[in-house]
Amino acid sequence: GAVVSQHPSRVICKSGTSVKIECRSLDFQATTMFWYRQFPKQSLMLMATSNEGSKATYEQGVEKDKFLINHASLTLSTLTVTSAHPEDSSFYICSARVRASNYGYTFGSGTRLTVV
Amino acid sequence: DAKTTQPPSMDCAEGRAANLPCNHSTISGNEYVYWYRQIHSQGPQYIIHGLKNNETNEMASLIITEDRKSSTLILPHATLRDTAVYYCIVREGGNQFYFGTGTSLTVIP
């Protein structure tokens, strides 16, 4: 089945630094990927839609200059949290839609970001 | 915005069927009903989806009412590993998934 690999699974960074999270589709091509954020004991919140070869579409209230998304190939999307602050500490999850499939999306295993 | 309503929590005895309800009274004709679950600190896992007809796979059954305004996910023989948050999502094909608050299912030994 379709597998999405997310890396790293955990990362700790200092306040003010930037962190990059990778999301790869391992056995399929994904023209569209999605990035979610999840705070403790809350549901997943869609942050942005990443489209291969074009600019990402951000949900209302999400700062595009802070959360940089790059989808340069059909198998890789990256999320960079720039100038991270403790309030950016969260669980970040990506998902990808298998082309020509109505079987929903496949989700990565998530990245736990802690900003100290 | 999420278009579904689910009870916040449920308990189920191990080995018994778990029936998780979902209300989606504003569903449109082109929207599918999807169910995902999330085990603590993991990414959501696809369970099942349907449009109008009831569906069954190796994990669960999905019962959709005739008016499509509600559905029920059935885990026929719940195990401890089924303890998770279950999300019911309605979505038109190709569009984004917006998650609601889900139902936290606890399977009790």
Short mmCIF file of C-alpha atoms in Angstrom, two decimals:
data_model
loop_
_atom_site.label_atom_id
_atom_site.label_comp_id
_atom_site.label_asym_id
_atom_site.label_seq_id
_atom_site.Cartn_x
_atom_site.Cartn_y
_atom_site.Cartn_z
CA GLY A 1 0.00 0.00 0.00
CA ALA A 2 0.90 3.67 -0.20
CA VAL A 3 3.46 4.64 2.41
CA VAL A 4 4.42 8.11 3.57
CA SER A 5 7.69 8.49 5.44
CA GLN A 6 8.26 11.48 7.69
CA HIS A 7 11.62 12.51 9.09
CA PRO A 8 12.72 13.21 11.74
CA SER A 9 10.31 11.61 14.18
CA ARG A 10 11.51 13.83 17.00
CA VAL A 11 13.52 17.03 17.05
CA ILE A 12 14.55 19.46 19.74
CA CYS A 13 15.80 22.86 18.71
CA LYS A 14 16.75 26.11 20.33
CA SER A 15 14.48 29.10 20.18
CA GLY A 16 15.24 31.26 17.14
CA THR A 17 16.59 28.47 14.97
CA SER A 18 14.92 26.82 11.97
CA VAL A 19 13.88 23.22 11.61
CA LYS A 20 13.14 21.27 8.45
CA ILE A 21 10.75 18.33 8.36
CA GLU A 22 10.65 15.99 5.37
CA CYS A 23 7.70 14.06 4.02
CA ARG A 24 8.31 11.44 1.35
CA SER A 25 5.95 9.22 -0.57
CA LEU A 26 7.83 5.94 -0.83
CA ASP A 27 5.99 3.89 -3.41
CA PHE A 28 3.80 6.35 -5.22
CA GLN A 29 3.86 9.83 -6.67
CA ALA A 30 2.06 12.56 -4.80
CA THR A 31 1.16 15.74 -6.62
CA THR A 32 -0.49 17.03 -3.48
CA MET A 33 0.63 16.75 0.12
CA PHE A 34 -0.87 18.25 3.25
CA TRP A 35 0.66 19.49 6.47
CA TYR A 36 -1.12 19.31 9.82
CA ARG A 37 -0.29 20.45 13.30
CA GLN A 38 -1.60 18.86 16.47
CA PHE A 39 -1.30 20.28 19.97
CA PRO A 40 -1.64 17.98 22.99
CA LYS A 41 -5.13 16.58 23.46
CA GLN A 42 -6.41 18.43 20.42
CA SER A 43 -7.40 17.39 16.94
CA LEU A 44 -5.35 17.76 13.80
CA MET A 45 -5.39 21.23 12.26
CA LEU A 46 -4.72 21.58 8.57
CA MET A 47 -1.94 24.11 8.00
CA ALA A 48 -1.36 24.05 4.27
CA THR A 49 -1.73 22.21 1.01
CA SER A 50 1.51 21.55 -0.83
CA ASN A 51 1.37 21.24 -4.60
CA GLU A 52 4.25 19.87 -6.63
CA GLY A 53 5.89 22.59 -8.69
CA SER A 54 3.80 25.44 -7.36
CA LYS A 55 3.26 27.53 -4.27
CA ALA A 56 1.60 26.06 -1.24
CA THR A 57 -1.86 27.13 -0.17
CA TYR A 58 -2.07 28.08 3.48
CA GLU A 59 -5.09 27.88 5.75
CA GLN A 60 -6.38 31.05 7.32
CA GLY A 61 -4.27 32.13 10.25
CA VAL A 62 -1.16 30.18 9.27
CA GLU A 63 1.88 32.37 8.62
CA LYS A 64 3.37 31.42 5.27
CA ASP A 65 6.66 33.17 6.03
CA LYS A 66 7.07 31.21 9.22
CA PHE A 67 6.09 27.81 7.87
CA LEU A 68 7.90 27.45 4.56
CA ILE A 69 6.72 24.62 2.36
CA ASN A 70 8.58 23.26 -0.63
CA HIS A 71 7.26 20.51 -2.89
CA ALA A 72 9.99 20.24 -5.49
CA SER A 73 9.33 16.69 -6.63
CA LEU A 74 6.50 14.20 -6.85
CA THR A 75 7.83 12.31 -3.84
CA LEU A 76 9.07 14.97 -1.44
CA SER A 77 7.56 17.88 0.44
CA THR A 78 9.36 19.78 3.17
CA LEU A 79 8.09 22.00 5.97
CA THR A 80 10.55 24.45 7.50
CA VAL A 81 9.62 26.10 10.75
CA THR A 82 11.62 29.32 10.73
CA SER A 83 12.71 31.22 13.81
CA ALA A 84 11.05 28.65 16.01
CA HIS A 85 9.63 29.62 19.38
CA PRO A 86 8.37 27.47 22.25
CA GLU A 87 4.77 28.00 21.13
CA ASP A 88 5.66 26.24 17.87
CA SER A 89 6.28 23.07 19.84
CA SER A 90 3.77 20.60 18.47
CA PHE A 91 3.21 17.36 16.58
CA TYR A 92 3.50 17.95 12.83
CA ILE A 93 1.99 15.41 10.46
CA CYS A 94 2.03 15.22 6.70
CA SER A 95 -0.24 13.32 4.37
CA ALA A 96 -0.34 12.60 0.68
CA ARG A 97 -3.01 11.80 -1.82
CA VAL A 98 -2.33 8.89 -4.09
CA ARG A 99 -2.88 10.05 -7.65
CA ALA A 100 -6.17 9.01 -9.21
CA SER A 101 -7.32 7.45 -5.97
CA ASN A 102 -10.48 8.03 -4.01
CA TYR A 103 -9.17 6.07 -1.07
CA GLY A 104 -8.40 9.09 1.03
CA TYR A 105 -4.95 10.07 2.05
CA THR A 106 -2.03 8.30 3.63
CA PHE A 107 -0.50 9.93 6.68
CA GLY A 108 3.05 10.04 7.89
CA SER A 109 4.00 8.99 11.41
CA GLY A 110 4.46 12.57 12.54
CA THR A 111 7.29 14.73 13.90
CA ARG A 112 7.40 15.83 17.51
CA LEU A 113 8.98 19.29 17.61
CA THR A 114 10.13 20.72 20.91
CA VAL A 115 11.52 24.24 20.96
CA VAL A 116 13.54 25.10 24.05
CA ASP B 1 -14.48 23.39 9.05
CA ALA B 2 -15.43 19.95 10.34
CA LYS B 3 -18.91 18.90 9.28
CA THR B 4 -19.34 16.02 11.67
CA THR B 5 -20.42 15.51 15.26
CA GLN B 6 -19.12 12.62 17.36
CA PRO B 7 -19.38 11.75 21.04
CA PRO B 8 -16.15 12.76 22.80
CA SER B 9 -15.53 9.39 24.40
CA MET B 10 -16.75 5.80 24.58
CA ASP B 11 -15.82 2.62 26.35
CA CYS B 12 -16.10 -0.90 25.00
CA ALA B 13 -15.40 -4.28 26.56
CA GLU B 14 -12.69 -6.31 24.94
CA GLY B 15 -14.12 -8.83 22.50
CA ARG B 16 -17.39 -6.98 22.10
CA ALA B 17 -18.44 -4.91 19.13
CA ALA B 18 -17.64 -1.21 19.27
CA ASN B 19 -20.22 0.98 17.59
CA LEU B 20 -19.05 4.53 16.98
CA PRO B 21 -21.70 6.99 15.76
CA CYS B 22 -21.21 10.05 13.61
CA ASN B 23 -23.65 12.75 12.65
CA HIS B 24 -23.15 14.52 9.33
CA SER B 25 -26.56 16.08 8.71
CA THR B 26 -25.27 18.65 6.21
CA ILE B 27 -23.50 16.16 3.97
CA SER B 28 -23.85 16.87 0.26
CA GLY B 29 -24.44 14.38 -2.51
CA ASN B 30 -20.80 14.25 -3.63
CA GLU B 31 -19.24 13.87 -0.22
CA TYR B 32 -17.88 10.61 1.03
CA VAL B 33 -17.75 9.52 4.67
CA TYR B 34 -14.26 8.55 5.82
CA TRP B 35 -13.12 7.04 9.08
CA TYR B 36 -9.60 7.32 10.41
CA ARG B 37 -8.14 6.51 13.78
CA GLN B 38 -5.13 7.85 15.62
CA ILE B 39 -3.26 5.91 18.21
CA HIS B 40 -1.37 8.08 20.63
CA SER B 41 1.55 9.99 19.05
CA GLN B 42 1.14 8.36 15.67
CA GLY B 43 -0.23 9.54 12.34
CA PRO B 44 -3.88 8.82 11.50
CA GLN B 45 -4.64 5.42 10.01
CA TYR B 46 -7.25 4.89 7.31
CA ILE B 47 -10.06 2.54 8.31
CA ILE B 48 -12.85 2.67 5.78
CA HIS B 49 -14.91 4.99 3.61
CA GLY B 50 -18.25 4.98 1.81
CA LEU B 51 -20.68 7.07 -0.18
CA LYS B 52 -24.14 5.53 0.07
CA ASN B 53 -23.85 1.80 0.54
CA ASN B 54 -22.68 -0.01 3.64
CA GLU B 55 -19.07 -1.07 3.43
CA THR B 56 -17.00 -3.77 5.08
CA ASN B 57 -13.31 -4.53 5.07
CA GLU B 58 -10.89 -6.48 7.22
CA MET B 59 -10.86 -3.78 9.86
CA ALA B 60 -14.43 -2.60 10.22
CA SER B 61 -17.90 -2.09 8.82
CA LEU B 62 -19.47 1.21 7.91
CA ILE B 63 -23.21 1.62 8.11
CA ILE B 64 -24.62 4.75 6.44
CA THR B 65 -28.24 5.67 6.96
CA GLU B 66 -30.46 5.93 3.93
CA ASP B 67 -30.66 9.73 4.17
CA ARG B 68 -26.85 9.78 4.64
CA LYS B 69 -27.16 12.14 7.58
CA SER B 70 -25.41 9.78 9.96
CA SER B 71 -23.21 6.73 10.00
CA THR B 72 -21.82 4.15 12.39
CA LEU B 73 -18.40 2.56 12.40
CA ILE B 74 -18.45 -0.96 13.75
CA LEU B 75 -15.38 -2.74 15.07
CA PRO B 76 -16.77 -6.28 15.34
CA HIS B 77 -14.48 -7.66 18.04
CA ALA B 78 -12.65 -4.87 19.81
CA THR B 79 -9.17 -5.52 21.16
CA LEU B 80 -7.00 -3.45 23.45
CA ARG B 81 -5.06 -2.30 20.39
CA ASP B 82 -8.20 -0.62 19.09
CA THR B 83 -7.95 1.99 21.84
CA ALA B 84 -7.53 5.21 19.86
CA VAL B 85 -9.22 8.42 18.78
CA TYR B 86 -11.59 7.76 15.89
CA TYR B 87 -12.34 10.51 13.40
CA CYS B 88 -15.32 10.66 11.08
CA ILE B 89 -14.75 13.01 8.15
CA VAL B 90 -16.90 13.98 5.20
CA ARG B 91 -15.14 15.07 2.09
CA GLU B 92 -15.72 15.58 -1.58
CA GLY B 93 -13.21 13.70 -3.67
CA GLY B 94 -9.86 15.42 -4.04
CA ASN B 95 -10.43 18.02 -1.38
CA GLN B 96 -8.63 18.41 1.90
CA PHE B 97 -9.43 16.50 5.06
CA TYR B 98 -10.61 18.63 7.96
CA PHE B 99 -10.61 16.78 11.24
CA GLY B 100 -13.20 17.23 13.95
CA THR B 101 -12.71 16.39 17.60
CA GLY B 102 -13.25 12.66 17.16
CA THR B 103 -14.27 9.97 19.64
CA SER B 104 -11.76 8.62 22.12
CA LEU B 105 -12.46 4.90 22.31
CA THR B 106 -11.13 2.97 25.28
CA VAL B 107 -11.28 -0.81 25.10
CA ILE B 108 -11.51 -2.24 28.58
CA PRO B 109 -10.07 -5.65 29.44
#
